[in-house]
Coordinates of C-alpha atoms in Angstrom, one line a residue:
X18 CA -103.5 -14.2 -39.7
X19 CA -100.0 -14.4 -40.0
X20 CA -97.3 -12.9 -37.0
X21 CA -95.7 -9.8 -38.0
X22 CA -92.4 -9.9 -36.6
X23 CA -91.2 -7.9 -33.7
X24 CA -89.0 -4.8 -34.2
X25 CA -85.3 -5.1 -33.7
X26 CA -85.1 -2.8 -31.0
X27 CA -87.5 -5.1 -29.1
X28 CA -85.9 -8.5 -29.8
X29 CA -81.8 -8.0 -29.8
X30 CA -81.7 -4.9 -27.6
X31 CA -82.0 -6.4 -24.2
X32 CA -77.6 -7.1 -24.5
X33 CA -77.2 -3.4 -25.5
X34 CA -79.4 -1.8 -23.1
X35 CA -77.4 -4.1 -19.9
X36 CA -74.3 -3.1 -21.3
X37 CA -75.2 0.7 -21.1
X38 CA -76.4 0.4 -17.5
X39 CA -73.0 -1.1 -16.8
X40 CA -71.3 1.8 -18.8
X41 CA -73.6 4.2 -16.8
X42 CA -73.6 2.7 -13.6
X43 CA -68.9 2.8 -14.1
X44 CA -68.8 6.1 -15.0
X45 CA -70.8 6.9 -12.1
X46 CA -68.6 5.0 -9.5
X47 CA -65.9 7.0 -11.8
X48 CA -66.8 10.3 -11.2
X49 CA -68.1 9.3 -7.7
X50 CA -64.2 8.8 -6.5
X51 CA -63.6 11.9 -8.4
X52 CA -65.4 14.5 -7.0
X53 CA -65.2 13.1 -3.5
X54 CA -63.5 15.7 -1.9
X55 CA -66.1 18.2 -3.6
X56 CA -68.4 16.2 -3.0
X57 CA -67.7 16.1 1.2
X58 CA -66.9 19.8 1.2
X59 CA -70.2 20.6 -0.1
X60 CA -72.2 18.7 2.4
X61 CA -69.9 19.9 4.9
X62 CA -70.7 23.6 4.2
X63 CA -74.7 22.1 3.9
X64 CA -73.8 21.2 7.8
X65 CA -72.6 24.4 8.9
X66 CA -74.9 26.3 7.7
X67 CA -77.6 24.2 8.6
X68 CA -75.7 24.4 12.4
X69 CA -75.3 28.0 11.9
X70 CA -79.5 28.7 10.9
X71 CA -80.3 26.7 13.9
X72 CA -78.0 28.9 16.5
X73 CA -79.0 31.7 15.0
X74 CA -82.9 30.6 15.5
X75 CA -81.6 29.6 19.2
X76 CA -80.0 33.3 20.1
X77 CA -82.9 35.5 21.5
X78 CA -84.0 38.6 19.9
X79 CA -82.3 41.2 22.3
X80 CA -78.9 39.8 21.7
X81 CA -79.0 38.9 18.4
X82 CA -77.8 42.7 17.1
X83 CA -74.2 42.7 19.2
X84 CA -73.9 39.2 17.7
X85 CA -74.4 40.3 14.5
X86 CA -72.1 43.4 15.0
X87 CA -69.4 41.2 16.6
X88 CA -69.3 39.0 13.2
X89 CA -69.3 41.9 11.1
X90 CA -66.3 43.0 13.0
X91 CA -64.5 39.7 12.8
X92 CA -64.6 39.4 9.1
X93 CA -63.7 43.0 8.9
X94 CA -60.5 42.1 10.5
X95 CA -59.6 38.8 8.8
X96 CA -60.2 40.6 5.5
X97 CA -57.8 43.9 6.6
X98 CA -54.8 41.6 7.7
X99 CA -52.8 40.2 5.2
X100 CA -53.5 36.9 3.9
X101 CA -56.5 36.9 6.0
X102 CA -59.4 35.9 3.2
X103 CA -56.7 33.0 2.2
X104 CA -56.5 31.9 5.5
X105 CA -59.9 32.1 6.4
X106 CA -61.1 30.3 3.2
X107 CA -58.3 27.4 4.2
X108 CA -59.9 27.2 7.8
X109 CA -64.3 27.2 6.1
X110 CA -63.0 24.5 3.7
X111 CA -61.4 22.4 6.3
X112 CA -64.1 22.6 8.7
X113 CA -66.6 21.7 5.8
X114 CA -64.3 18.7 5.4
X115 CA -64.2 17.5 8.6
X116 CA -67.7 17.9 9.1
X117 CA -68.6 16.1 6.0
X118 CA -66.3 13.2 6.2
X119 CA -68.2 9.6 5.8
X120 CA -68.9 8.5 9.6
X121 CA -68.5 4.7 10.5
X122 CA -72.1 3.2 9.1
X123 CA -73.7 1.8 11.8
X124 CA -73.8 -2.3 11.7
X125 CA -76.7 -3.6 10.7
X126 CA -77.1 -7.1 11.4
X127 CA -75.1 -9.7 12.5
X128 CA -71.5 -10.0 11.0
X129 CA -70.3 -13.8 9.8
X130 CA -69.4 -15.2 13.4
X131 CA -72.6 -13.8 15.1
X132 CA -74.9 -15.6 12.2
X133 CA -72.6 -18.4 12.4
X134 CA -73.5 -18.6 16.3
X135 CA -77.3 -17.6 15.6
X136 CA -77.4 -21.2 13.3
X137 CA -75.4 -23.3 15.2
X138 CA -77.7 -22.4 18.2
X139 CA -80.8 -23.0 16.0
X140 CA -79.7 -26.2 14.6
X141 CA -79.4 -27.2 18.8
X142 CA -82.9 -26.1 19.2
X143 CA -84.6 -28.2 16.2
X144 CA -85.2 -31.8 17.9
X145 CA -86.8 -30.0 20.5
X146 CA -89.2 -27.4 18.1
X147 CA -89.9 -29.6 15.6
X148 CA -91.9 -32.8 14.6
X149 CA -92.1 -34.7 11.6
X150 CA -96.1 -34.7 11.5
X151 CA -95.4 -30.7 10.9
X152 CA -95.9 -30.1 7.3
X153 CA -94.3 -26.5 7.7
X154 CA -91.6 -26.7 10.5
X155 CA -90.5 -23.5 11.8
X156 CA -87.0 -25.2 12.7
X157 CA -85.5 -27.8 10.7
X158 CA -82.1 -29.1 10.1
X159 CA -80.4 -26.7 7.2
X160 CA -83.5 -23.6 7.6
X161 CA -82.9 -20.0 8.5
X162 CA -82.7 -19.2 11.7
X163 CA -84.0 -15.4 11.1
X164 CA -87.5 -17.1 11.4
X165 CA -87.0 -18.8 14.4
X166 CA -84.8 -15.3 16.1
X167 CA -86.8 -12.2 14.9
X168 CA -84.4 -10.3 17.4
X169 CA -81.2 -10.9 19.0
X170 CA -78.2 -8.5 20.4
X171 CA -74.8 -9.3 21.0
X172 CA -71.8 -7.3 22.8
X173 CA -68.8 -6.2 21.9
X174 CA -67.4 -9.5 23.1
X175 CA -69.5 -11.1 20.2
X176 CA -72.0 -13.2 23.0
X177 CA -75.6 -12.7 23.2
X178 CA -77.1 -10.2 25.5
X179 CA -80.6 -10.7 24.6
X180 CA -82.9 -13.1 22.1
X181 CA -86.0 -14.2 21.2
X182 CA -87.3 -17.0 20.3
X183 CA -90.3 -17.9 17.9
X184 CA -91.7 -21.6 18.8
X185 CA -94.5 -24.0 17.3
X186 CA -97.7 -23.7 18.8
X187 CA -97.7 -27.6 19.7
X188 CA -94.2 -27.1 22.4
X189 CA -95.3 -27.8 25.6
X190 CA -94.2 -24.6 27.1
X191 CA -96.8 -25.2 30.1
X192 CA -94.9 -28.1 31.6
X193 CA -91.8 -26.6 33.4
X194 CA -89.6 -30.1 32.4
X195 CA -89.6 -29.0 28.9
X196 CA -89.3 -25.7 29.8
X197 CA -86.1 -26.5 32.3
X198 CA -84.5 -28.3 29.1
X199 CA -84.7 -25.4 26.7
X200 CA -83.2 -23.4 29.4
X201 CA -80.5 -25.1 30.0
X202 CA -79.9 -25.6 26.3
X203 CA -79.3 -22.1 25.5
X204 CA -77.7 -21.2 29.0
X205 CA -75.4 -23.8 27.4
X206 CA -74.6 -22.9 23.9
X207 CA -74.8 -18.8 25.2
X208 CA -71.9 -19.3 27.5
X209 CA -71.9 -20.5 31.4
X210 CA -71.1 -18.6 34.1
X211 CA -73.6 -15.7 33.6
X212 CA -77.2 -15.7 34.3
X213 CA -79.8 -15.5 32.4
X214 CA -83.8 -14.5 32.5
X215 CA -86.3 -16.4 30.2
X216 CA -89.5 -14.5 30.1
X217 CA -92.4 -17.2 28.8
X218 CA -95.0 -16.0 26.7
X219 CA -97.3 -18.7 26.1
X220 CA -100.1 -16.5 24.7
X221 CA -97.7 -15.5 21.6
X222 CA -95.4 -18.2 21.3
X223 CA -92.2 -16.4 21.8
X224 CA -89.4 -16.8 24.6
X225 CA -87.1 -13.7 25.4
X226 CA -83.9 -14.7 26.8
X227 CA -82.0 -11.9 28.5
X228 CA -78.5 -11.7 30.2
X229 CA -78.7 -10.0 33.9
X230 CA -76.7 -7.3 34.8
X231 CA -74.8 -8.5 38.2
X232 CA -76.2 -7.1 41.6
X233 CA -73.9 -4.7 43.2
X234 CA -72.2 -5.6 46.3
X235 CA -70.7 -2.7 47.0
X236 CA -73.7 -1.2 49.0
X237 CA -72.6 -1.9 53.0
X238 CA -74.9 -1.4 56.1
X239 CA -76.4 1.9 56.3
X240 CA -79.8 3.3 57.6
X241 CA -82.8 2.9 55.0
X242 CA -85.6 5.0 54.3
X243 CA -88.1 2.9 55.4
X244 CA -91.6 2.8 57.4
X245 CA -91.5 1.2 60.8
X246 CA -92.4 -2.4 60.0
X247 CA -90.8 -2.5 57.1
X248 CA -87.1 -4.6 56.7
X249 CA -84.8 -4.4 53.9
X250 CA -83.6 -7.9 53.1
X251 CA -81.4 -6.3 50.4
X252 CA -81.4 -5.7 46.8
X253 CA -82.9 -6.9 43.1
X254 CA -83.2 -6.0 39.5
X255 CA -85.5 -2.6 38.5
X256 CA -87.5 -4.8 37.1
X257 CA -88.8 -6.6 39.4
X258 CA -90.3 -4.1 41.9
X259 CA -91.6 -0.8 42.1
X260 CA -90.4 1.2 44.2
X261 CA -86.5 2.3 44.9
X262 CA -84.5 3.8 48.5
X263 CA -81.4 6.1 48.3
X264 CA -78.5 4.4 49.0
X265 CA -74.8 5.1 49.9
X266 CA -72.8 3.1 46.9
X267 CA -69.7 3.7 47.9
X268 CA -68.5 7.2 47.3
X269 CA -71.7 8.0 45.8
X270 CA -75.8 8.3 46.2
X271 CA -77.8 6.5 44.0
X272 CA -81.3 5.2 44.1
X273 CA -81.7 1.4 44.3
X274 CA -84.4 -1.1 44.4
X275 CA -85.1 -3.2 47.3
X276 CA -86.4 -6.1 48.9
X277 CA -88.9 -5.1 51.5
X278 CA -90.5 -7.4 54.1
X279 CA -93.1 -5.9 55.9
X280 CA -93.6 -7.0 59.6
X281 CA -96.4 -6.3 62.3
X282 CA -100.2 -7.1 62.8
X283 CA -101.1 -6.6 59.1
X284 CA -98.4 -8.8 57.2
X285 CA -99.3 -12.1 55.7
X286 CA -95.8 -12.9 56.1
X287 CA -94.8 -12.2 60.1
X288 CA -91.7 -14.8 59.8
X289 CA -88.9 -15.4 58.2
X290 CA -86.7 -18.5 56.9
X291 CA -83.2 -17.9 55.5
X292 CA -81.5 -21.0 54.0
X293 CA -78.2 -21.2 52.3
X294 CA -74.4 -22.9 52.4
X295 CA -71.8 -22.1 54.9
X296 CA -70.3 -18.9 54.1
X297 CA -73.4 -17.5 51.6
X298 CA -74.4 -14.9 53.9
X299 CA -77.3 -16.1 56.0
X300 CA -75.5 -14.6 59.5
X301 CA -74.7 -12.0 57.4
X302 CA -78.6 -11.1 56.3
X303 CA -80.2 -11.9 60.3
X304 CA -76.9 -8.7 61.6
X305 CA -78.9 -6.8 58.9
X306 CA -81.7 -7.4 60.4
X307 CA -80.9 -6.6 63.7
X308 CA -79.4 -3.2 63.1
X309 CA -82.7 -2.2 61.7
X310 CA -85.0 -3.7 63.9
X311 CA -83.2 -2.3 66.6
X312 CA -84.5 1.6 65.3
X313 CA -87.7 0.6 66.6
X314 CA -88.1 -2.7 68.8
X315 CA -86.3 -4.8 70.8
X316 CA -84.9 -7.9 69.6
X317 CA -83.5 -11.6 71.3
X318 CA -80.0 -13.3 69.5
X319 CA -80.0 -17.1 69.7
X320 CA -76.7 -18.6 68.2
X321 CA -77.1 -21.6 67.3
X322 CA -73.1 -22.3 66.3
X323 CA -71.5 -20.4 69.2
X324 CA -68.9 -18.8 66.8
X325 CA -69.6 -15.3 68.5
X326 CA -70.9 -13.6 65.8
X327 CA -73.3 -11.5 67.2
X328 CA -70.8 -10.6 69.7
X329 CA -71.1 -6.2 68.5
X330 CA -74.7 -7.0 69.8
X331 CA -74.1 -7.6 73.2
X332 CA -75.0 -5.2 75.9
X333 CA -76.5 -2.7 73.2
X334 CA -79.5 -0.4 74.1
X335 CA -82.5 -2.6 72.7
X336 CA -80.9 -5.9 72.9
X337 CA -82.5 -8.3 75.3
X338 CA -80.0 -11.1 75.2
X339 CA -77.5 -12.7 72.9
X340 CA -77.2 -16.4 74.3
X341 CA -75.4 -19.1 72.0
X342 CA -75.2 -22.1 74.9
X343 CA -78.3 -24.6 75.2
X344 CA -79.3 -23.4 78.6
X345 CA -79.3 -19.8 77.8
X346 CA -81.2 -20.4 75.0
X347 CA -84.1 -22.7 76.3
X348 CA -84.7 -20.0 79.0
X349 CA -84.7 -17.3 76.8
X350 CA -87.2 -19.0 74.4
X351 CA -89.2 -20.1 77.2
X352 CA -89.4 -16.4 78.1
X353 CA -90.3 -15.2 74.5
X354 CA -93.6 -17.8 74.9
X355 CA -94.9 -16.3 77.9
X356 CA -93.8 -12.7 76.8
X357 CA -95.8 -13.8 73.8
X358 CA -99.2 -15.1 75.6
X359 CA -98.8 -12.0 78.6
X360 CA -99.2 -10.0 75.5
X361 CA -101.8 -11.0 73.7
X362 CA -103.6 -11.2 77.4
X363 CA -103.0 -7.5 78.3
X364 CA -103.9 -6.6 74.3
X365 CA -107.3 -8.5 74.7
X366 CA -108.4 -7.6 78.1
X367 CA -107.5 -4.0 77.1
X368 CA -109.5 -4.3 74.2
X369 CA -112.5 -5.3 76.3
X370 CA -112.1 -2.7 78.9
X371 CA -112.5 0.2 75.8
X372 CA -108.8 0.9 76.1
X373 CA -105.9 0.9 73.5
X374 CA -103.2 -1.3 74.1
X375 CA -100.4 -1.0 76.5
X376 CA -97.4 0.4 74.9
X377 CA -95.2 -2.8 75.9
X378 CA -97.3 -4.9 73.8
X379 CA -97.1 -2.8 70.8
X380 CA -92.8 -2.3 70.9
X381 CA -92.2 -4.8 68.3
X382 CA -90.1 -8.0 69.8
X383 CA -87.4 -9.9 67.4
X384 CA -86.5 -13.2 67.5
X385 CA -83.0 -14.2 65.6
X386 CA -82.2 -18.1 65.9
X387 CA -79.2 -19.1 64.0
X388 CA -78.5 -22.1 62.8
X389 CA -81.6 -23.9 65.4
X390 CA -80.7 -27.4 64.6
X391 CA -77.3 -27.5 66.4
X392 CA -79.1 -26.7 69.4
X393 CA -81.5 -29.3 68.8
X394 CA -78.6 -31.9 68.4
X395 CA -77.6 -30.8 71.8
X396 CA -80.9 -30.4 73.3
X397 CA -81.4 -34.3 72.3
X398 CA -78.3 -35.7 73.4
X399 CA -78.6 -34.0 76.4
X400 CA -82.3 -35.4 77.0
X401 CA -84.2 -31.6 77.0
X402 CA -86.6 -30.0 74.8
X403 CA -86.0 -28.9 71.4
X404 CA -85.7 -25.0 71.4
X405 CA -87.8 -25.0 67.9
X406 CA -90.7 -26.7 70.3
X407 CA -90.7 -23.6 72.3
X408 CA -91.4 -21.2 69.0
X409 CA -94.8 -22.6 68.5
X410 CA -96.5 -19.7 70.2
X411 CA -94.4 -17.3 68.8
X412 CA -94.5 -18.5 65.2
X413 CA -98.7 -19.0 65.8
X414 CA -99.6 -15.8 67.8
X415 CA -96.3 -13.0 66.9
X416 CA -98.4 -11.0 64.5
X417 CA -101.4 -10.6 66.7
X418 CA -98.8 -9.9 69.8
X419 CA -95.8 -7.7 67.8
X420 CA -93.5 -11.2 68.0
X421 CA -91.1 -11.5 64.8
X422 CA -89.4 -14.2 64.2
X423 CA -86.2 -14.7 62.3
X424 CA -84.3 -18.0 61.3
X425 CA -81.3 -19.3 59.6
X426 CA -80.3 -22.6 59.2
X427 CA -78.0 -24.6 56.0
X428 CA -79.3 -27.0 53.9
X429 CA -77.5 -29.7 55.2
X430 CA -79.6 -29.0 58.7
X431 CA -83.2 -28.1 56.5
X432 CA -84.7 -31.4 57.4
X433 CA -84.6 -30.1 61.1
X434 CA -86.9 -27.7 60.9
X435 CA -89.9 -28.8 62.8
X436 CA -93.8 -28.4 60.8
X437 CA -94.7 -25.1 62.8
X438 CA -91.9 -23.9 61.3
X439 CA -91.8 -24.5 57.9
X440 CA -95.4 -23.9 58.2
X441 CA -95.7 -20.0 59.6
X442 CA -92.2 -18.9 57.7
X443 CA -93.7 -17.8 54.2
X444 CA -91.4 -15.3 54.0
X445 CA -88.1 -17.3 52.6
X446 CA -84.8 -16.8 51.1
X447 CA -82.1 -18.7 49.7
X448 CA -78.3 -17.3 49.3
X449 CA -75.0 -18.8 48.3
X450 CA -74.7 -21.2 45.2
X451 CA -78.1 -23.9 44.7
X452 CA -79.6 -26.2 42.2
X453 CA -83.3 -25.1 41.0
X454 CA -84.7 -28.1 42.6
X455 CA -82.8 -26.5 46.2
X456 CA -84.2 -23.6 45.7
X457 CA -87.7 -24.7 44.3
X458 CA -87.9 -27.0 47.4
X459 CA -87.5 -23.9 49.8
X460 CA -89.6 -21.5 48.5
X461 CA -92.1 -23.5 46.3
X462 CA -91.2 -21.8 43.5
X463 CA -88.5 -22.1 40.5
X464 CA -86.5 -19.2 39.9
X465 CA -87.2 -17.5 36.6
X466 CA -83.5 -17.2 36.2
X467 CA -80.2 -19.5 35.5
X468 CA -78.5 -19.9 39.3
X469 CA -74.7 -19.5 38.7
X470 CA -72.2 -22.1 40.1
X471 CA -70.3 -19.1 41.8
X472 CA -71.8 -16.5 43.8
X473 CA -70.8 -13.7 46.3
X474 CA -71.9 -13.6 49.7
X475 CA -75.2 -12.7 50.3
X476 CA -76.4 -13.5 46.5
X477 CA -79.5 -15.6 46.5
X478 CA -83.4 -15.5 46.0
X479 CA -86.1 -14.4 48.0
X480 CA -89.9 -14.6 48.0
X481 CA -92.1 -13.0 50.5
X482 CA -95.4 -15.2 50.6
X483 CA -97.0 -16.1 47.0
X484 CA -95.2 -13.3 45.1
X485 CA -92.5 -13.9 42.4
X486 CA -88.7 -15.0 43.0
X487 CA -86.7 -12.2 42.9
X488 CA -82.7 -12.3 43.0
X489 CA -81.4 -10.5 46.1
X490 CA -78.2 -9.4 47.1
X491 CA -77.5 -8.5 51.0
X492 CA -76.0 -5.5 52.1
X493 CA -72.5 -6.1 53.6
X494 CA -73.0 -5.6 57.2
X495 CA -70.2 -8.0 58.4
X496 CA -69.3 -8.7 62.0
X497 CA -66.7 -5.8 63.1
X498 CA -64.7 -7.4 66.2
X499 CA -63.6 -9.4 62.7
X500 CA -60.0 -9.2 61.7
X501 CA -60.7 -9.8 58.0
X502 CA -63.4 -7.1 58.4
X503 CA -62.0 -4.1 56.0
X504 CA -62.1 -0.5 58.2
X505 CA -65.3 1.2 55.9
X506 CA -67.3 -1.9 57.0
X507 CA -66.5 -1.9 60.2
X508 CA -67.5 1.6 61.3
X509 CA -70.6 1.3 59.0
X510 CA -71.8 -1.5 61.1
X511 CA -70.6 -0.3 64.4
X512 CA -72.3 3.7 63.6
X513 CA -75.4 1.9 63.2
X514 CA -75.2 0.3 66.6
X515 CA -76.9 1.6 69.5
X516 CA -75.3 2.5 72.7
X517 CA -74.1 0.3 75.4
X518 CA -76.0 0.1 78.8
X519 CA -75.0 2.8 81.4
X520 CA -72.8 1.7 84.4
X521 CA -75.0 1.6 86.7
X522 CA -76.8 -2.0 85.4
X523 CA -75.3 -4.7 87.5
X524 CA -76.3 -7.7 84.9
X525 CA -74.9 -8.4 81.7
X526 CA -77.7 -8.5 79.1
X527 CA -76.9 -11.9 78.3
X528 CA -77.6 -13.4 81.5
X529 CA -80.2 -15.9 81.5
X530 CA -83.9 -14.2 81.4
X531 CA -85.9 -15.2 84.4
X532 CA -89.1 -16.6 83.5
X533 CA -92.2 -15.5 84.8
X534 CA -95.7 -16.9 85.7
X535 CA -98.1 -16.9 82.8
X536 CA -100.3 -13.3 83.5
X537 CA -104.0 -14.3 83.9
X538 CA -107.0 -12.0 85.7
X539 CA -107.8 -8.4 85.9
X540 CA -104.4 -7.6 87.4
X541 CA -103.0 -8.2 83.8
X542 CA -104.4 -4.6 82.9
X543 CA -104.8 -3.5 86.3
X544 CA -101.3 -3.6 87.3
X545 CA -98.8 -4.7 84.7
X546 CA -95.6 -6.6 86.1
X547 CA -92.7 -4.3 86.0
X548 CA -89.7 -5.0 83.8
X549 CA -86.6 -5.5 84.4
X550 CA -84.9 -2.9 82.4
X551 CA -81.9 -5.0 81.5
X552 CA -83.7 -8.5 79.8
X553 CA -87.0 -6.2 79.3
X554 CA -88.8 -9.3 81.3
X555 CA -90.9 -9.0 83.6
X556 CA -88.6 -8.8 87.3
X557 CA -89.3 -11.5 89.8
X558 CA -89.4 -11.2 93.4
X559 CA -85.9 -12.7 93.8
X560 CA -84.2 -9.7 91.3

């Protein structure tokens, strides 16, 4: 059978019908700049009267008749005055207009330097996503990077914020060396000097980079609403915890979120290990400490560096001594040991006599040792004891006996630290500038952030037992006999310090503490040793 041919209009009108959508499609851009200004007025008088509906909706029932009257009123006067329907037909249409205008369009996508940026970065990334057994890379050298970044935002600066990252399957995400190496890679080609948090998901494949927000600094030394045994270290991201305090930020009240460390009998962290480079804060975080243990215990200042830094503590309600020569300090350790044993004595003969605990063995006792391994220079050139050796009972028995124990020492002086210690402080923080494998090595676990090469005071990381890193940053609380100390610091700290001692006490309170006899027998409950109310040790026969 032969082909009939196909019609004309079929074969050799494809040109025609093109050239009329053209025709079409110019006329309509054509008449499109033409009638713009009609075109805006109209959906500008669409706008008001839509606004207009929706007020009128909004006005309740009992006033909308004197609104209705008022309007009637007002166009009875604009149309009485002379020119007044001109005028008020000018002023509709101009309102139309400006309420119709064409807004900004919102950006959508990445303009040509971002997306230049979003392939340069994802050319960086394909040695370390990609292998040539892969039959379907998802990066390779020349692809689209909108497979490997389903979502990215950048700021007004044109740097990223925030990305994620779609990787193979076969990346060893679960070994934190190749981790450390993609990390570093992007803190690299995203710019230095901010930090970043990478949030793993090996379960999906995907890696969300974010850009933190820096921690305030501007929140100084203040009372917290806290629960006795509980001790701001300072503050972290919202993220990170659940729970927030009201702060004073300068001027103004906000709600932050904090670092708590909870002391006393029922903490799995009783101690406490601050590490960090000269000038990062650590004597900075242990004053913090102080003021707020002082609300409801006593506390013991060992200074390590005999800078006087804890010299606003001396002679303060609560304080039992402030010593920061090696003499002073072996005795006043060797004090805290038996303190700690006549303790948990009186608490356990009390408990097996039916009766609660004396109320001297509940007060909670602090222990603040600054920098301890000057002192233990000095105790070995000088043939004595190292003072650390005396914290063993305190570090082994303070929860059971209400004995905290608080210490801060530089990294140059870390290898110091004697086994009990670094043993029974699993509550640890880090502050000033540090390398991952610094700050991995104090509290057993990398930070799931990029540490920046500068830092404030009192910036750092902390981790309270087996939980997470968070970033911290201590509250100012500087020392106020300093002259670099501005005035709002120094009346914060010195408000939140308690009275002196009265007159009437004839020893300083940072006179060496007497040491007692170990308390054995019934006479431990029967007829506790008095104390001395001075050094809160029991007195002696000679005092």
């Amino acid at each position: 059978m032969a082909r009939r041919p196909l019609p004309r209009i079929l074969s050799s009108g494809s040109t025609s019908i093109t050239r009329s959508r053209e025709i079409a499609r110019t006329a309509a851009d054509s008449a499109t700049d033409v009638l713009h200004p009609l075109i805006t007025i109209a959906r500008g008088l669409r706008l008001l009267a839509s606004a207009g509906r929706q007020r009128w909706t909004a006005t309740p029932k009992d006033r909308r008749g004197p609104t209705l009257f008022l309007t009637a009123a007002c166009v009875l006067v604009v149309a009485l005055i002379p020119y007044g329907p001109l005028l008020a037909v000018i002023t509709v249409m101009s309102a139309a207009a400006w309420k119709g205008r064409n807004r900004t369009p919102v950006r959508s996508g990445p303009d040509e330097a971002e997306a230049g940026r979003l392939q340069a970065l994802y050319e960086a990334l394909v040695p370390y996503f990609s292998t040539a057994a892969d039959p379907s890379p998802l990066f390779s050298h020349g692809g689209d990077w909108e497979q490997g970044f389903p979502d990215h935002t950048f700021d007004a600066d044109g740097r990223l914020t925030s990305l994620q990252i779609n990787y193979p399957a076969y990346f060893t995400d679960s070994e934190p060396a190749s981790r450390a190496r993609i990390e570093q890679l992007l803190r690299a080609k995203c710019g230095r000097g901010r930090e970043y948090h990478f949030a793993w998901d090996e379960e999906s494949n995907h890696l969300v980079m974010t850009v933190l927000d820096a921690l305030s600094v501007s929140i100084a030394a203040q009372r917290f609403v806290t629960a006795p045994g509980e001790t701001v270290l300072g503050f972290t991201d919202a993220s990170s915890v659940q729970r927030t305090v009201p702060v004073r930020d300068g001027d103004a009240t906000r709600d932050a979120p904090p670092v708590v460390w909870r002391t006393g009998a029922r903490s799995t962290e009783p101690h406490l290990l601050v590490v960090g480079q000269p000038g990062s804060g650590t004597t900075t975080l242990v004053r913090s400490i102080a003021l707020q243990a002082l609300q409801h215990g006593d506390i013991i200042v060992i200074e390590g560096s005999g800078a006087g830094e804890y010299g606003c503590l001396d002679g303060r309600s609560g304080v039992l001594a402030v010593e920061c020569g090696l003499t002073g300090a072996l005795a006043t350790l060797e004090w805290a040991a038996h303190e700690t044993e006549r303790r948990l004595i009186t608490a356990n003969l009390a408990r097996q006599s039916g009766h609660p605990a004396p109320e001297d063995t509940r007060r909670p006792l602090w222990i603040l040792l600054d920098r301890p391994g000057v002192l233990g220079h000095l105790a070995a050139a000088d043939g004595r004891p190292d003072p650390q050796e005396l914290l063993q009972v305190p570090l082994r028995h303070g929860r059971a006996a209400g004995v905290t124990v608080v210490l801060a020492e530089q990294f140059d002086s870390v290898g110091t630290l004697t086994e009990t210690v670094r043993t029974h402080t699993r509550a640890r923080a880090v502050l000033g500038p540090a390398g991952r494998d610094r700050i991995e090595a104090v509290l057993g676990l990398e930070p799931h952030t990029t540490p920046t090469p500068d830092v404030p005071p009192g910036r750092g990381y902390a981790r309270l037992g087996a939980g997470p890193v968070l970033r911290l940053q201590v509250p100012t609380t500087p020392d106020p006999y300093d002259d670099a100390t501005s005035e709002a610091h120094r009346t914060a700290v010195l408000d939140l310090l308690p009275d002196r001692h009265s007159s009437a006490d004839e020893e300083p309170v940072s006179a060496p503490v007497p040491v007692p006899a170990p308390v054995t027998g019934e006479a431990a409950v029967a007829e506790p040793a008095p104390r001395d109310p001075l050094v809160g040790a029991p007195a002696t026969a000679e005092s």
